[in-house]
mmCIF file of C-alpha atoms in Angstrom:
data_model
loop_
_atom_site.group_PDB
_atom_site.id
_atom_site.type_symbol
_atom_site.label_atom_id
_atom_site.label_comp_id
_atom_site.label_asym_id
_atom_site.label_seq_id
_atom_site.Cartn_x
_atom_site.Cartn_y
_atom_site.Cartn_z
ATOM 1 C CA UNK A 1 -76.655 -9.529 -8.963
ATOM 2 C CA UNK A 2 -76.760 -5.728 -8.906
ATOM 3 C CA UNK A 3 -76.953 -2.759 -11.273
ATOM 4 C CA UNK A 4 -73.222 -2.020 -11.126
ATOM 5 C CA UNK A 5 -72.428 -5.581 -12.201
ATOM 6 C CA UNK A 6 -74.821 -5.267 -15.128
ATOM 7 C CA UNK A 7 -73.312 -1.918 -16.142
ATOM 8 C CA UNK A 8 -69.838 -3.466 -16.167
ATOM 9 C CA UNK A 9 -71.070 -6.435 -18.189
ATOM 10 C CA UNK A 10 -72.761 -4.222 -20.788
ATOM 11 C CA UNK A 11 -69.744 -1.917 -21.091
ATOM 12 C CA UNK A 12 -67.319 -4.818 -21.570
ATOM 13 C CA UNK A 13 -69.744 -6.280 -24.129
ATOM 14 C CA UNK A 14 -69.602 -3.003 -26.068
ATOM 15 C CA UNK A 15 -65.837 -2.510 -25.954
ATOM 16 C CA UNK A 16 -64.668 -6.148 -25.682
ATOM 17 C CA UNK A 17 -61.855 -4.652 -23.663
ATOM 18 C CA UNK A 18 -61.669 -4.575 -19.853
ATOM 19 C CA UNK A 19 -59.293 -1.599 -19.812
ATOM 20 C CA UNK A 20 -61.516 0.556 -22.044
ATOM 21 C CA UNK A 21 -64.590 -0.491 -20.088
ATOM 22 C CA UNK A 22 -62.988 0.571 -16.799
ATOM 23 C CA UNK A 23 -62.020 3.930 -18.302
ATOM 24 C CA UNK A 24 -65.546 4.529 -19.603
ATOM 25 C CA UNK A 25 -67.023 3.643 -16.206
ATOM 26 C CA UNK A 26 -64.389 5.620 -14.255
ATOM 27 C CA UNK A 27 -63.498 2.647 -12.060
ATOM 28 C CA UNK A 28 -60.429 0.414 -11.886
ATOM 29 C CA UNK A 29 -59.917 -2.548 -14.182
ATOM 30 C CA UNK A 30 -59.739 -4.763 -11.097
ATOM 31 C CA UNK A 31 -63.183 -3.564 -10.023
ATOM 32 C CA UNK A 32 -64.605 -4.369 -13.464
ATOM 33 C CA UNK A 33 -63.073 -7.853 -13.390
ATOM 34 C CA UNK A 34 -64.451 -8.498 -9.894
ATOM 35 C CA UNK A 35 -67.952 -7.357 -10.882
ATOM 36 C CA UNK A 36 -67.917 -9.679 -13.906
ATOM 37 C CA UNK A 37 -66.579 -12.555 -11.779
ATOM 38 C CA UNK A 38 -69.317 -12.162 -9.137
ATOM 39 C CA UNK A 39 -71.989 -11.853 -11.825
ATOM 40 C CA UNK A 40 -70.816 -15.059 -13.516
ATOM 41 C CA UNK A 41 -70.819 -16.853 -10.150
ATOM 42 C CA UNK A 42 -74.399 -15.728 -9.539
ATOM 43 C CA UNK A 43 -75.544 -16.777 -13.020
ATOM 44 C CA UNK A 44 -73.677 -20.080 -13.025
ATOM 45 C CA UNK A 45 -72.123 -19.657 -16.474
ATOM 46 C CA UNK A 46 -69.352 -17.693 -18.183
ATOM 47 C CA UNK A 47 -70.209 -14.471 -19.982
ATOM 48 C CA UNK A 48 -66.902 -13.978 -21.789
ATOM 49 C CA UNK A 49 -64.172 -16.034 -23.395
ATOM 50 C CA UNK A 50 -60.923 -14.347 -22.402
ATOM 51 C CA UNK A 51 -57.292 -14.757 -23.353
ATOM 52 C CA UNK A 52 -54.334 -12.381 -23.522
ATOM 53 C CA UNK A 53 -55.314 -11.052 -26.957
ATOM 54 C CA UNK A 54 -59.083 -11.264 -27.254
ATOM 55 C CA UNK A 55 -62.321 -10.902 -25.304
ATOM 56 C CA UNK A 56 -65.566 -12.173 -26.784
ATOM 57 C CA UNK A 57 -69.036 -12.996 -25.546
ATOM 58 C CA UNK A 58 -70.050 -16.583 -24.975
ATOM 59 C CA UNK A 59 -73.326 -17.747 -26.487
ATOM 60 C CA UNK A 60 -74.920 -17.451 -23.048
ATOM 61 C CA UNK A 61 -73.432 -13.958 -22.743
ATOM 62 C CA UNK A 62 -75.004 -12.849 -26.031
ATOM 63 C CA UNK A 63 -78.424 -14.013 -24.885
ATOM 64 C CA UNK A 64 -78.060 -12.522 -21.398
ATOM 65 C CA UNK A 65 -76.947 -9.162 -22.854
ATOM 66 C CA UNK A 66 -80.447 -8.514 -24.219
ATOM 67 C CA UNK A 67 -81.968 -8.967 -20.766
ATOM 68 C CA UNK A 68 -79.259 -6.884 -19.095
ATOM 69 C CA UNK A 69 -79.952 -3.957 -21.436
ATOM 70 C CA UNK A 70 -83.670 -4.130 -20.654
ATOM 71 C CA UNK A 71 -82.974 -4.164 -16.903
ATOM 72 C CA UNK A 72 -80.699 -1.105 -17.149
ATOM 73 C CA UNK A 73 -83.248 0.758 -19.256
ATOM 74 C CA UNK A 74 -85.991 -0.055 -16.744
ATOM 75 C CA UNK A 75 -83.711 1.057 -13.915
ATOM 76 C CA UNK A 76 -83.113 4.409 -15.626
ATOM 77 C CA UNK A 77 -86.839 4.915 -16.190
ATOM 78 C CA UNK A 78 -87.512 4.065 -12.552
ATOM 79 C CA UNK A 79 -84.896 6.593 -11.435
ATOM 80 C CA UNK A 80 -86.469 9.299 -13.618
ATOM 81 C CA UNK A 81 -89.903 8.509 -12.235
ATOM 82 C CA UNK A 82 -88.619 8.869 -8.665
ATOM 83 C CA UNK A 83 -87.147 12.255 -9.573
ATOM 84 C CA UNK A 84 -90.492 13.409 -10.966
ATOM 85 C CA UNK A 85 -92.380 12.165 -7.918
ATOM 86 C CA UNK A 86 -90.300 14.524 -5.802
ATOM 87 C CA UNK A 87 -91.726 17.438 -7.783
ATOM 88 C CA UNK A 88 -94.811 19.151 -6.459
ATOM 89 C CA UNK A 89 -96.698 18.567 -9.726
ATOM 90 C CA UNK A 90 -95.555 14.939 -10.091
ATOM 91 C CA UNK A 91 -94.211 15.594 -13.564
ATOM 92 C CA UNK A 92 -97.442 16.737 -15.199
ATOM 93 C CA UNK A 93 -97.437 18.984 -18.257
ATOM 94 C CA UNK A 94 -100.646 20.147 -19.971
ATOM 95 C CA UNK A 95 -99.984 21.377 -23.503
ATOM 96 C CA UNK A 96 -102.571 23.152 -25.616
ATOM 97 C CA UNK A 97 -102.193 23.611 -29.340
ATOM 98 C CA UNK A 98 -103.990 25.288 -32.178
ATOM 99 C CA UNK A 99 -106.117 23.209 -34.531
ATOM 100 C CA UNK A 100 -104.337 22.682 -37.828
ATOM 101 C CA UNK A 101 -100.708 22.984 -36.689
ATOM 102 C CA UNK A 102 -100.277 19.280 -35.908
ATOM 103 C CA UNK A 103 -97.694 18.862 -38.666
ATOM 104 C CA UNK A 104 -95.476 21.781 -37.727
ATOM 105 C CA UNK A 105 -92.263 21.518 -35.702
ATOM 106 C CA UNK A 106 -94.376 21.346 -32.523
ATOM 107 C CA UNK A 107 -94.531 17.539 -32.841
ATOM 108 C CA UNK A 108 -90.740 17.285 -32.857
ATOM 109 C CA UNK A 109 -90.518 19.550 -29.784
ATOM 110 C CA UNK A 110 -92.902 17.370 -27.772
ATOM 111 C CA UNK A 111 -91.511 14.081 -29.078
ATOM 112 C CA UNK A 112 -87.902 14.946 -28.219
ATOM 113 C CA UNK A 113 -88.918 16.047 -24.740
ATOM 114 C CA UNK A 114 -90.952 12.889 -24.137
ATOM 115 C CA UNK A 115 -88.069 10.627 -25.209
ATOM 116 C CA UNK A 116 -86.116 11.860 -22.188
ATOM 117 C CA UNK A 117 -89.130 12.112 -19.856
ATOM 118 C CA UNK A 118 -91.181 8.993 -20.544
ATOM 119 C CA UNK A 119 -92.787 8.891 -17.104
ATOM 120 C CA UNK A 120 -94.075 12.433 -17.307
ATOM 121 C CA UNK A 121 -97.834 12.806 -17.559
ATOM 122 C CA UNK A 122 -98.169 14.863 -20.759
ATOM 123 C CA UNK A 123 -101.735 15.880 -21.611
ATOM 124 C CA UNK A 124 -102.656 17.460 -24.954
ATOM 125 C CA UNK A 125 -105.544 19.824 -25.683
ATOM 126 C CA UNK A 126 -106.569 20.876 -29.210
ATOM 127 C CA UNK A 127 -108.894 23.775 -30.028
ATOM 128 C CA UNK A 128 -109.309 27.048 -31.907
ATOM 129 C CA UNK A 129 -106.867 29.864 -31.195
ATOM 130 C CA UNK A 130 -109.353 31.803 -29.106
ATOM 131 C CA UNK A 131 -110.410 28.786 -27.055
ATOM 132 C CA UNK A 132 -106.921 27.398 -26.473
ATOM 133 C CA UNK A 133 -105.568 30.772 -25.353
ATOM 134 C CA UNK A 134 -108.558 31.137 -23.040
ATOM 135 C CA UNK A 135 -107.639 27.779 -21.462
ATOM 136 C CA UNK A 136 -104.172 29.146 -20.770
ATOM 137 C CA UNK A 137 -105.554 32.372 -19.333
ATOM 138 C CA UNK A 138 -107.710 30.336 -16.925
ATOM 139 C CA UNK A 139 -104.815 28.021 -15.923
ATOM 140 C CA UNK A 140 -106.455 24.972 -17.531
ATOM 141 C CA UNK A 141 -103.238 24.265 -19.481
ATOM 142 C CA UNK A 142 -99.592 25.032 -18.674
ATOM 143 C CA UNK A 143 -98.528 26.251 -22.107
ATOM 144 C CA UNK A 144 -99.925 26.698 -25.592
ATOM 145 C CA UNK A 145 -98.544 26.334 -29.100
ATOM 146 C CA UNK A 146 -100.301 29.072 -31.020
ATOM 147 C CA UNK A 147 -99.750 31.073 -34.192
ATOM 148 C CA UNK A 148 -99.596 34.622 -35.446
ATOM 149 C CA UNK A 149 -99.330 36.095 -38.944
ATOM 150 C CA UNK A 150 -96.916 38.948 -39.497
ATOM 151 C CA UNK A 151 -96.804 41.272 -36.499
ATOM 152 C CA UNK A 152 -100.044 40.229 -34.798
ATOM 153 C CA UNK A 153 -99.557 40.786 -31.047
ATOM 154 C CA UNK A 154 -99.260 38.041 -28.454
ATOM 155 C CA UNK A 155 -102.380 38.152 -26.219
ATOM 156 C CA UNK A 156 -102.231 39.221 -22.568
ATOM 157 C CA UNK A 157 -98.531 40.136 -22.768
ATOM 158 C CA UNK A 158 -98.672 41.431 -19.207
ATOM 159 C CA UNK A 159 -99.532 37.889 -18.027
ATOM 160 C CA UNK A 160 -97.655 35.672 -20.485
ATOM 161 C CA UNK A 161 -94.123 34.965 -21.580
ATOM 162 C CA UNK A 162 -93.560 33.576 -25.032
ATOM 163 C CA UNK A 163 -90.932 31.865 -27.156
ATOM 164 C CA UNK A 164 -90.782 32.060 -30.934
ATOM 165 C CA UNK A 165 -90.587 28.475 -32.205
ATOM 166 C CA UNK A 166 -90.464 28.725 -35.992
ATOM 167 C CA UNK A 167 -91.665 30.779 -38.969
ATOM 168 C CA UNK A 168 -93.106 29.274 -42.134
ATOM 169 C CA UNK A 169 -93.581 30.856 -45.558
ATOM 170 C CA UNK A 170 -96.994 30.630 -47.173
ATOM 171 C CA UNK A 171 -98.109 28.355 -49.984
ATOM 172 C CA UNK A 172 -101.235 28.322 -52.130
ATOM 173 C CA UNK A 173 -103.270 25.121 -51.812
ATOM 174 C CA UNK A 174 -105.633 24.023 -54.581
ATOM 175 C CA UNK A 175 -107.144 21.094 -56.405
ATOM 176 C CA UNK A 176 -104.687 19.370 -58.760
ATOM 177 C CA UNK A 177 -107.144 20.062 -61.595
ATOM 178 C CA UNK A 178 -107.159 23.804 -60.902
ATOM 179 C CA UNK A 179 -106.214 26.026 -63.843
ATOM 180 C CA UNK A 180 -103.216 27.382 -61.870
ATOM 181 C CA UNK A 181 -101.936 24.002 -60.672
ATOM 182 C CA UNK A 182 -99.376 23.710 -63.498
ATOM 183 C CA UNK A 183 -97.548 26.858 -62.382
ATOM 184 C CA UNK A 184 -94.198 26.256 -60.598
ATOM 185 C CA UNK A 185 -95.046 29.093 -58.188
ATOM 186 C CA UNK A 186 -97.502 31.949 -57.809
ATOM 187 C CA UNK A 187 -97.519 35.550 -56.704
ATOM 188 C CA UNK A 188 -100.409 37.440 -55.199
ATOM 189 C CA UNK A 189 -101.316 38.975 -58.574
ATOM 190 C CA UNK A 190 -101.925 35.453 -59.978
ATOM 191 C CA UNK A 191 -104.521 34.634 -57.336
ATOM 192 C CA UNK A 192 -106.089 37.992 -56.511
ATOM 193 C CA UNK A 193 -109.261 37.133 -58.458
ATOM 194 C CA UNK A 194 -109.560 33.609 -57.030
ATOM 195 C CA UNK A 195 -112.080 32.584 -54.388
ATOM 196 C CA UNK A 196 -110.125 31.961 -51.189
ATOM 197 C CA UNK A 197 -111.009 29.566 -48.427
ATOM 198 C CA UNK A 198 -109.733 30.757 -45.052
ATOM 199 C CA UNK A 199 -109.856 29.553 -41.460
ATOM 200 C CA UNK A 200 -110.434 32.836 -39.620
ATOM 201 C CA UNK A 201 -114.017 32.743 -38.319
ATOM 202 C CA UNK A 202 -114.053 36.530 -37.944
ATOM 203 C CA UNK A 203 -113.414 37.046 -41.662
ATOM 204 C CA UNK A 204 -116.419 37.781 -43.923
ATOM 205 C CA UNK A 205 -115.285 35.114 -46.434
ATOM 206 C CA UNK A 206 -115.092 32.421 -43.759
ATOM 207 C CA UNK A 207 -115.659 28.911 -45.103
ATOM 208 C CA UNK A 208 -114.155 26.525 -42.558
ATOM 209 C CA UNK A 209 -112.623 26.532 -39.080
ATOM 210 C CA UNK A 210 -111.120 23.040 -39.444
ATOM 211 C CA UNK A 211 -108.170 22.197 -41.706
ATOM 212 C CA UNK A 212 -109.509 18.785 -42.727
ATOM 213 C CA UNK A 213 -112.820 20.336 -43.751
ATOM 214 C CA UNK A 214 -110.963 23.071 -45.608
ATOM 215 C CA UNK A 215 -108.919 20.494 -47.529
ATOM 216 C CA UNK A 216 -112.063 18.546 -48.358
ATOM 217 C CA UNK A 217 -113.577 21.735 -49.772
ATOM 218 C CA UNK A 218 -110.489 22.403 -51.898
ATOM 219 C CA UNK A 219 -110.487 18.820 -53.177
ATOM 220 C CA UNK A 220 -114.011 19.165 -54.598
ATOM 221 C CA UNK A 221 -113.904 22.802 -55.742
ATOM 222 C CA UNK A 222 -111.870 25.301 -57.738
ATOM 223 C CA UNK A 223 -111.189 27.527 -54.726
ATOM 224 C CA UNK A 224 -107.717 28.226 -53.341
ATOM 225 C CA UNK A 225 -106.301 28.777 -49.862
ATOM 226 C CA UNK A 226 -103.201 30.567 -48.599
ATOM 227 C CA UNK A 227 -101.726 28.407 -45.850
ATOM 228 C CA UNK A 228 -98.499 27.855 -43.932
ATOM 229 C CA UNK A 229 -95.989 25.622 -45.697
ATOM 230 C CA UNK A 230 -96.156 22.787 -43.145
ATOM 231 C CA UNK A 231 -99.644 21.820 -44.397
ATOM 232 C CA UNK A 232 -97.892 20.061 -47.287
ATOM 233 C CA UNK A 233 -97.329 17.173 -44.865
ATOM 234 C CA UNK A 234 -101.041 16.346 -44.625
ATOM 235 C CA UNK A 235 -100.550 13.107 -46.536
ATOM 236 C CA UNK A 236 -104.232 12.179 -46.693
ATOM 237 C CA UNK A 237 -104.877 14.958 -49.220
ATOM 238 C CA UNK A 238 -101.711 14.849 -51.329
ATOM 239 C CA UNK A 239 -103.536 12.704 -53.887
ATOM 240 C CA UNK A 240 -106.014 15.516 -54.542
ATOM 241 C CA UNK A 241 -104.212 18.778 -53.757
ATOM 242 C CA UNK A 242 -101.083 20.617 -54.785
ATOM 243 C CA UNK A 243 -99.217 23.293 -52.835
ATOM 244 C CA UNK A 244 -97.439 26.039 -54.769
ATOM 245 C CA UNK A 245 -94.900 28.491 -53.299
ATOM 246 C CA UNK A 246 -96.227 32.030 -52.898
ATOM 247 C CA UNK A 247 -93.579 34.454 -54.152
ATOM 248 C CA UNK A 248 -93.005 38.037 -53.049
ATOM 249 C CA UNK A 249 -95.252 37.652 -50.016
ATOM 250 C CA UNK A 250 -93.609 39.314 -47.031
ATOM 251 C CA UNK A 251 -95.842 37.847 -44.331
ATOM 252 C CA UNK A 252 -94.943 34.611 -42.555
ATOM 253 C CA UNK A 253 -96.797 32.193 -40.310
ATOM 254 C CA UNK A 254 -95.171 32.294 -36.857
ATOM 255 C CA UNK A 255 -95.462 29.500 -34.289
ATOM 256 C CA UNK A 256 -95.130 30.578 -30.639
ATOM 257 C CA UNK A 257 -95.159 28.820 -27.309
ATOM 258 C CA UNK A 258 -96.776 30.945 -24.596
ATOM 259 C CA UNK A 259 -97.109 30.373 -20.844
ATOM 260 C CA UNK A 260 -97.881 32.211 -17.609
ATOM 261 C CA UNK A 261 -95.052 34.389 -16.318
ATOM 262 C CA UNK A 262 -95.646 33.251 -12.740
ATOM 263 C CA UNK A 263 -95.821 29.510 -13.484
ATOM 264 C CA UNK A 264 -94.195 27.317 -10.816
ATOM 265 C CA UNK A 265 -94.458 24.122 -12.877
ATOM 266 C CA UNK A 266 -90.992 22.527 -12.930
ATOM 267 C CA UNK A 267 -92.045 20.279 -15.804
ATOM 268 C CA UNK A 268 -92.854 23.350 -17.883
ATOM 269 C CA UNK A 269 -89.431 24.788 -17.130
ATOM 270 C CA UNK A 270 -87.811 21.514 -18.228
ATOM 271 C CA UNK A 271 -89.876 21.605 -21.442
ATOM 272 C CA UNK A 272 -88.768 25.169 -22.167
ATOM 273 C CA UNK A 273 -85.128 24.258 -21.614
ATOM 274 C CA UNK A 274 -85.510 21.299 -23.972
ATOM 275 C CA UNK A 275 -86.939 23.493 -26.747
ATOM 276 C CA UNK A 276 -84.317 26.212 -26.265
ATOM 277 C CA UNK A 277 -81.580 23.591 -26.524
ATOM 278 C CA UNK A 278 -83.049 22.378 -29.833
ATOM 279 C CA UNK A 279 -83.046 25.939 -31.173
ATOM 280 C CA UNK A 280 -79.351 26.498 -30.394
#
């Protein structure tokens, strides 16, 4: 029994047609038939019932198909792992990300990449913007998902390259019992006299540097917070909070991926290519 025999068996099982299977595998129909014949001889039972008009799996063939698919999947994973082991960094990627952006598109970027690179050693680091960008500066991580509002500059532009990932409009978060919660949307004039909770520790009105703590504060108070739209997906607080669109507000919350210009990490390059392909 070998991988080519299993590939032929699986392809014939999908198409129930030896001619189509041979075309999909780019080999002759005779080769497909011979592979199936040798596989059946090895197994000691027939995989298909064949006549001039129809091809169908035997009961044994249906059961064996499940195992064959698992073997081919394991073979593909093994092949990918071997490819990574030829890389200098053995397929390691250290990703830093800003606290509070867990529910933005970043998750989809990493998840899609991992689905095609399951043997890669992906390590995640979560911290404040200042700390996570410092990790990148000191080569403790390979790349960082960070955020900027409006036209805030990317740090250390002489050292880093960056890729714009996505931009989110802002919403106003508040307790569902807040006097403004019945509004369909708000503008800045509606909330200018409200007490705002923010996450910037350098701001004089600082209340919290952690999004969960901020949400807890909103749930028990009459304060409001202007936040990026993706925070609406924090399901744990949807019972207590509402999120209203903020109209006529020109600023947006921008997610960026930044990395060292001189990075030699092949895994990072593969990650960048994966994200760029998603953005096309």
